[in-house]
XYZ file of C-alpha atoms in Angstrom:
457
model
C -5.678 16.175 9.957
C -7.043 17.291 12.944
C -8.953 14.558 13.891
C -5.743 12.410 14.407
C -3.712 14.950 15.696
C -2.597 13.174 19.375
C -4.299 9.970 18.661
C -2.126 6.899 18.233
C -1.515 5.266 14.578
C -0.161 2.356 13.725
C 1.317 2.150 10.121
C 1.520 -1.773 9.042
C 4.590 -2.002 6.275
C 7.716 0.183 5.759
C 7.710 0.279 1.810
C 6.960 3.458 -0.288
C 3.116 3.715 0.918
C 3.896 3.056 4.632
C 6.184 5.768 4.843
C 4.466 8.257 2.916
C 1.693 7.377 5.223
C 3.571 7.484 8.151
C 4.985 11.286 6.837
C 1.325 12.552 6.376
C 0.423 11.104 9.843
C 3.571 12.817 11.657
C 2.358 15.938 10.011
C -1.268 15.705 10.873
C 0.314 15.622 14.724
C -0.411 11.763 15.659
C 1.599 9.548 17.503
C 2.844 7.194 14.908
C 4.305 3.558 15.163
C 5.654 1.584 12.411
C 5.716 -2.015 11.816
C 6.677 -4.465 8.997
C 8.488 -8.066 8.993
C 11.570 -6.678 7.546
C 14.305 -4.975 9.938
C 15.718 -3.814 6.992
C 12.675 -1.813 5.533
C 12.557 -0.573 9.252
C 15.990 0.463 9.501
C 15.941 2.091 6.248
C 13.154 4.493 7.863
C 15.130 5.360 10.512
C 16.681 8.640 9.194
C 14.300 9.281 7.331
C 11.293 9.451 10.101
C 12.153 11.317 13.048
C 9.548 10.781 15.758
C 8.097 7.866 14.655
C 8.664 4.555 17.256
C 9.788 1.530 14.537
C 8.985 -2.328 15.881
C 9.782 -5.068 14.059
C 6.725 -7.921 13.282
C 4.244 -6.357 15.282
C 1.221 -9.001 15.588
C -0.885 -7.033 18.237
C -1.135 -3.290 17.915
C 0.181 -1.528 20.858
C -1.644 -0.438 23.302
C -3.547 2.859 23.070
C -3.795 2.358 19.122
C -6.944 4.103 17.507
C -6.356 3.287 13.877
C -4.439 1.230 11.702
C -3.508 2.099 8.014
C -1.930 -0.379 6.238
C -0.186 -1.150 2.941
C -2.238 -2.227 0.016
C -1.017 -5.910 -0.389
C -1.080 -7.019 3.361
C -4.002 -9.464 3.359
C -7.263 -8.850 5.852
C -5.894 -12.456 7.379
C -2.777 -11.391 8.518
C -2.379 -12.190 12.535
C -1.933 -8.131 12.932
C -4.899 -7.039 10.984
C -7.228 -9.995 12.098
C -6.302 -8.381 15.678
C -6.771 -4.992 14.858
C -10.481 -5.367 13.637
C -11.322 -7.841 16.723
C -10.257 -5.225 18.939
C -12.545 -2.906 17.310
C -9.724 -0.591 15.727
C -10.287 0.502 12.055
C -8.150 -0.678 9.134
C -7.532 1.692 6.138
C -5.259 2.045 3.548
C -3.149 5.189 2.731
C -5.586 5.856 -0.317
C -8.359 6.104 2.370
C -5.744 8.318 4.688
C -5.742 10.486 1.780
C -9.306 10.715 1.160
C -9.846 11.849 4.431
C -7.534 14.309 4.192
C -8.642 15.762 1.586
C -12.169 16.171 2.835
C -10.738 18.191 5.674
C -9.192 20.767 3.053
C -11.402 24.042 1.928
C -10.949 23.334 -1.365
C -10.071 19.709 -2.230
C -8.841 18.553 -5.421
C -10.747 16.407 -7.960
C -10.119 12.846 -7.904
C -10.360 10.968 -11.182
C -9.675 7.337 -10.787
C -9.272 4.124 -12.507
C -9.406 0.647 -12.158
C -9.413 -2.498 -14.049
C -7.411 -6.109 -14.184
C -5.503 -4.649 -17.099
C -4.798 -1.430 -18.639
C -4.520 0.557 -15.558
C -1.266 2.416 -15.832
C -1.439 3.253 -19.649
C -5.028 4.636 -18.530
C -3.889 6.773 -15.607
C -1.006 7.960 -18.209
C -3.090 9.097 -21.020
C -5.391 10.556 -18.483
C -2.502 12.866 -16.894
C -1.204 13.758 -20.551
C -4.752 14.773 -21.383
C -5.141 16.756 -18.317
C -1.934 18.659 -18.889
C -2.804 19.067 -22.494
C -5.608 21.083 -20.505
C -3.328 23.111 -18.394
C -4.582 21.405 -15.414
C -2.103 21.086 -12.366
C -2.637 17.553 -12.659
C -0.047 14.170 -11.728
C -0.950 10.643 -11.780
C -0.559 9.045 -8.618
C -1.643 5.599 -6.548
C -0.879 2.171 -7.743
C 1.396 4.024 -10.461
C 4.195 4.873 -7.905
C 3.312 7.931 -6.609
C 1.256 7.891 -3.026
C -1.805 9.545 -3.248
C -0.929 11.454 -0.138
C 2.231 12.597 -1.706
C 0.103 14.017 -4.275
C -2.260 15.818 -1.996
C 0.474 17.034 0.169
C 1.866 18.819 -2.776
C -0.975 20.568 -3.234
C -1.835 19.088 -6.970
C -5.148 20.146 -7.840
C -6.612 17.262 -10.208
C -5.549 13.445 -8.774
C -5.641 11.087 -11.525
C -5.658 8.108 -9.929
C -4.437 4.552 -10.871
C -6.595 1.928 -8.054
C -5.681 -2.027 -7.596
C -8.162 -4.233 -5.953
C -6.199 -4.373 -2.948
C -6.164 -0.501 -2.507
C -9.903 -0.383 -3.250
C -10.027 -3.186 -0.846
C -8.953 -0.717 1.936
C -10.887 2.751 0.898
C -14.202 2.250 1.684
C -15.305 6.031 1.916
C -13.362 6.950 -1.389
C -16.054 8.362 -4.134
C -13.847 9.791 -6.695
C -15.838 12.626 -9.152
C -15.405 10.491 -11.958
C -14.425 6.527 -11.980
C -13.579 4.562 -14.637
C -13.668 0.475 -14.499
C -11.735 -1.008 -17.511
C -12.004 -4.516 -17.443
C -12.867 -7.878 -15.372
C -11.124 -11.184 -14.923
C -9.770 -13.051 -12.891
C -6.897 -12.073 -10.677
C -5.185 -11.854 -6.935
C -8.017 -14.339 -6.111
C -5.892 -15.985 -3.566
C -5.846 -12.372 -1.881
C -9.439 -11.901 -2.569
C -10.747 -15.335 -1.551
C -12.681 -15.280 -4.917
C -14.055 -13.710 -7.948
C -16.940 -11.907 -6.176
C -15.217 -10.401 -3.558
C -12.558 -8.951 -6.553
C -15.311 -7.867 -8.366
C -17.083 -6.105 -5.397
C -13.511 -4.558 -4.440
C -13.451 -2.957 -7.795
C -16.860 -2.067 -8.329
C -15.809 0.641 -5.646
C -14.804 2.662 -8.329
C -18.251 3.276 -9.461
C -19.347 4.886 -6.429
C -19.002 8.595 -7.169
C -20.360 11.612 -8.969
C -19.680 10.019 -12.675
C -18.946 5.882 -13.421
C -17.475 4.932 -16.730
C -17.095 1.420 -17.600
C -16.658 -0.476 -20.511
C -19.766 -2.201 -22.308
C -17.889 -4.598 -24.136
C -17.089 -6.802 -21.072
C -20.122 -8.330 -19.671
C -19.178 -8.433 -16.259
C -18.062 -4.709 -16.349
C -21.344 -3.469 -17.818
C -23.308 -5.478 -15.080
C -21.873 -3.489 -12.634
C -21.985 0.011 -14.308
C -25.484 -0.635 -14.516
C -26.064 -1.286 -10.858
C -23.860 1.501 -9.853
C -25.293 3.787 -7.894
C -23.545 6.527 -9.276
C -25.460 9.925 -10.389
C -24.431 9.462 -14.422
C -23.431 6.186 -15.829
C -21.261 6.387 -19.096
C -20.202 3.803 -21.049
C -17.318 3.229 -23.795
C -17.169 0.791 -26.645
C -14.938 -0.257 -29.209
C -18.192 -0.541 -31.329
C -19.901 2.487 -32.725
C -21.501 4.323 -29.695
C -24.764 4.993 -28.718
C -26.414 8.233 -27.301
C -24.342 8.754 -23.840
C -21.521 6.466 -24.990
C -17.545 6.691 -26.005
C -16.636 4.570 -29.286
C -15.078 4.275 -32.325
C -16.815 5.145 -35.840
C -14.747 5.813 -39.472
C -11.481 5.334 -37.417
C -12.114 8.066 -35.131
C -12.804 8.177 -31.474
C -16.273 9.656 -30.628
C -17.759 11.273 -27.538
C -21.595 10.970 -27.668
C -21.539 11.126 -23.955
C -20.362 14.711 -23.202
C -20.810 15.856 -26.629
C -23.010 15.385 -29.450
C -21.505 13.240 -31.796
C -18.102 14.618 -31.751
C -15.180 13.117 -33.118
C -11.891 13.587 -30.762
C -8.818 11.571 -32.349
C -7.730 9.512 -34.950
C -7.548 5.850 -33.752
C -4.479 5.314 -35.801
C -2.505 7.866 -33.578
C -3.287 5.878 -30.260
C -0.260 4.444 -28.447
C -0.257 1.527 -27.737
C -2.279 0.453 -30.718
C -5.027 -2.413 -30.777
C -8.078 -2.931 -29.042
C -6.665 -2.436 -25.523
C -5.028 0.713 -26.393
C -8.135 2.077 -27.804
C -10.518 1.050 -25.060
C -7.572 2.991 -22.374
C -7.766 5.787 -24.682
C -11.809 5.451 -24.429
C -11.354 5.970 -20.764
C -9.005 8.304 -20.100
C -11.133 10.454 -22.595
C -14.102 9.892 -20.281
C -12.660 10.556 -17.114
C -11.109 13.956 -18.987
C -14.471 14.707 -20.325
C -16.103 14.163 -16.835
C -14.135 16.572 -15.566
C -14.833 19.266 -18.566
C -11.376 18.614 -20.628
C -12.014 20.385 -24.290
C -11.649 17.891 -27.563
C -8.307 19.932 -28.446
C -6.979 18.729 -24.649
C -8.146 15.128 -25.984
C -6.328 15.114 -29.390
C -2.954 16.751 -28.039
C -3.016 14.543 -25.164
C -3.211 10.968 -26.527
C -1.584 11.859 -29.443
C 1.584 13.114 -26.849
C 0.984 9.894 -24.531
C 4.149 7.403 -24.958
C 3.552 4.141 -23.501
C 4.956 2.973 -20.243
C 8.179 0.196 -20.749
C 7.620 -3.711 -20.784
C 3.985 -2.932 -22.185
C 4.316 -4.302 -25.816
C 7.811 -2.899 -26.804
C 9.331 -4.605 -30.191
C 12.949 -5.286 -28.620
C 14.064 -6.483 -32.240
C 13.762 -7.715 -35.163
C 16.257 -10.672 -35.875
C 18.067 -11.282 -39.691
C 16.018 -14.506 -40.144
C 12.648 -11.801 -39.939
C 11.709 -13.198 -36.515
C 10.602 -10.145 -34.160
C 10.764 -10.223 -30.192
C 8.338 -8.562 -28.225
C 8.666 -7.791 -24.336
C 5.486 -7.482 -23.201
C 6.275 -8.650 -19.105
C 3.743 -6.223 -17.919
C 1.069 -8.679 -18.781
C 1.088 -10.214 -15.607
C -2.517 -12.086 -15.761
C -4.146 -14.073 -18.579
C -6.657 -11.959 -19.338
C -3.472 -9.060 -20.467
C -1.947 -11.987 -21.909
C -4.998 -12.842 -24.293
C -4.351 -9.193 -25.559
C -1.042 -9.435 -26.228
C -1.519 -12.955 -27.957
C -4.350 -11.541 -30.198
C -1.838 -8.871 -31.667
C 0.087 -11.623 -33.436
C -0.617 -14.479 -36.049
C 2.305 -16.849 -35.145
C 3.692 -17.061 -31.249
C 6.580 -18.485 -29.823
C 5.075 -17.581 -26.261
C 7.297 -17.275 -22.957
C 5.138 -17.530 -19.661
C 4.690 -18.629 -16.535
C 5.369 -17.454 -12.840
C 2.859 -16.944 -10.526
C -0.689 -17.382 -11.227
C -2.505 -16.117 -8.511
C -5.386 -18.692 -8.645
C -5.986 -17.826 -11.924
C -7.402 -20.016 -14.616
C -5.495 -20.435 -17.938
C -7.940 -23.025 -19.602
C -9.942 -20.334 -21.587
C -6.625 -18.077 -22.256
C -4.514 -21.489 -23.909
C -8.292 -22.967 -25.498
C -8.846 -19.811 -27.435
C -5.604 -18.620 -28.117
C -4.017 -21.804 -29.322
C -3.977 -21.160 -32.747
C -1.879 -18.905 -32.982
C 1.258 -20.410 -31.043
C 4.145 -22.238 -32.977
C 5.256 -22.658 -29.446
C 5.747 -22.415 -26.141
C 8.376 -21.626 -23.605
C 7.376 -21.723 -19.664
C 9.527 -20.478 -16.531
C 8.506 -20.167 -12.942
C 6.573 -21.434 -10.045
C 3.256 -22.157 -12.083
C 4.922 -23.415 -15.732
C 3.383 -27.071 -15.450
C -0.301 -25.072 -15.011
C -0.031 -23.745 -18.444
C 1.624 -26.842 -19.359
C -1.210 -29.219 -18.554
C -3.339 -26.597 -20.028
C -1.722 -26.536 -23.514
C -1.723 -30.376 -23.311
C -5.617 -30.353 -23.222
C -6.314 -27.405 -25.573
C -2.923 -27.636 -27.830
C -1.602 -31.334 -27.767
C 0.407 -30.159 -31.083
C 2.236 -27.258 -29.755
C 6.087 -28.300 -28.826
C 6.517 -26.717 -24.821
C 9.793 -26.179 -23.358
C 9.141 -26.449 -19.605
C 12.658 -25.255 -18.235
C 13.710 -25.396 -14.841
C 15.806 -22.256 -14.308
C 14.925 -21.455 -10.929
C 18.773 -21.774 -9.783
C 20.153 -20.534 -13.524
C 22.499 -17.473 -12.871
C 20.405 -16.254 -16.211
C 17.009 -17.671 -16.740
C 15.485 -15.367 -19.387
C 18.912 -16.167 -21.409
C 18.045 -19.503 -21.055
C 14.446 -19.304 -21.944
C 14.792 -17.099 -24.828
C 17.727 -19.611 -26.265
C 14.913 -22.160 -26.153
C 12.703 -19.937 -28.013
C 14.588 -18.761 -30.613
C 15.292 -22.777 -31.219
C 11.336 -22.928 -31.823
C 11.024 -19.543 -33.891
C 10.667 -19.816 -37.529
C 10.858 -17.033 -39.893
C 7.998 -14.791 -39.735
C 7.264 -15.764 -36.290
C 7.343 -13.119 -32.997
C 8.557 -14.553 -30.031
C 6.500 -12.773 -27.477
C 7.050 -12.488 -23.610
C 3.761 -12.138 -22.226
C 3.675 -14.580 -18.731
C -0.052 -14.293 -17.787
C 1.892 -14.188 -14.309
C 3.394 -12.378 -11.763
C 7.041 -12.381 -11.625
C 8.128 -12.443 -8.015
C 9.378 -16.206 -7.508
C 11.750 -15.138 -10.247
C 12.510 -11.554 -10.678
C 11.986 -8.467 -8.357
C 9.179 -7.306 -10.440
C 7.594 -7.083 -13.929
C 10.247 -4.492 -15.035
C 13.164 -6.627 -13.504
C 11.596 -9.221 -16.019
C 11.352 -7.124 -19.201
C 14.256 -6.116 -18.415
C 16.097 -9.382 -17.970
C 14.493 -10.377 -21.396
C 15.916 -7.602 -23.279
C 19.130 -7.803 -22.240
C 19.088 -11.441 -23.284
C 17.574 -10.798 -26.682
C 19.772 -7.991 -27.652
C 22.792 -10.259 -26.568
C 21.483 -13.342 -28.318
C 20.633 -11.611 -31.820
C 23.397 -8.896 -31.751
C 21.555 -5.854 -31.583
C 23.365 -3.955 -28.914
């Protein structure tokens, strides 16, 4: 990246994306400084990044800094980033850095991008599976785990990019060849400052050549209609009109990139149910925008295996009670989709709501609840909503912050509330970091607790 050669760049954050950004900047010939509040994270980079200056806890950019590359979770109001902006220093994210690096290549890779409140990881995994079935040199990257700069520097030709609202906020120039917006509901409002700002960030995915959106979501449909993209493609769980993808007679059907072509049987899509079908339609639209043939769509979707902690049946015990791990339902919108898959649920929920409202979720899904076990920092918020909208549902409000095995305590309480034929469902509707490392740690804790208590080892 010759434009950065010799310039001084500050990397804010010493995590996975910070390390990758620093490596890319070093390769471009920049003078790199990395800062983080954690001296431990910085120390871990000492042997990995030779030639980088590591400074803990900066609140002002060093003299001579011409650019700041921030990790996605850092808020614009954080002292360091606010100081950089006040000094007229541009602040971007690792995704924007990758986009600018790609722009300097003679033959840049294709970007196929996806965002939404829920379903991003499933969709980008489906897309990668379809692209690989078509023989493309493709990889899933971005918020799914692999930094985009790493995929770029590895020379991959097609990037299936999962983008969070944070990443989109810090990537103002990104214009993917095709971008899909899956759905839109309250999430990360504490970070963005409100729903309007959150929606604006998500709408950035629709600014490339082909904009793809879920027509069954009114907010998404409005943003798709307002998109400046050359082509606008909608997908729906209903029968598609011309220019759309949808479902008819148990098949995914393409009327946008083909003339009413059936692609794959709905029964062969995993995860099953409306959310999985919607994700498959979005992945299909992105792949078709790249020119993938129908055979590869079918092969890719049939071969796809959902990620762990997404609606996984752990076991069915001797009392015919099913235990389901959907720890990846980290906001109310995702929890609603999870709850709707079952008729009678003992619901384990709670954690960090991040400013999201739970009243609509509780009001619409209360009829499914046999009981609720609430844990985590914002458990009382959910308890209050249940008291307002479902006063007859038994609630166990657990203070398990100091419990050595908090999920075991929760599963025991749920087991006590469950009747034969019920589903004990971990669908927290909240983030996990108040009690666990991440949603995967939470889901594994649930799985371990269930197997211990049911004897299914």
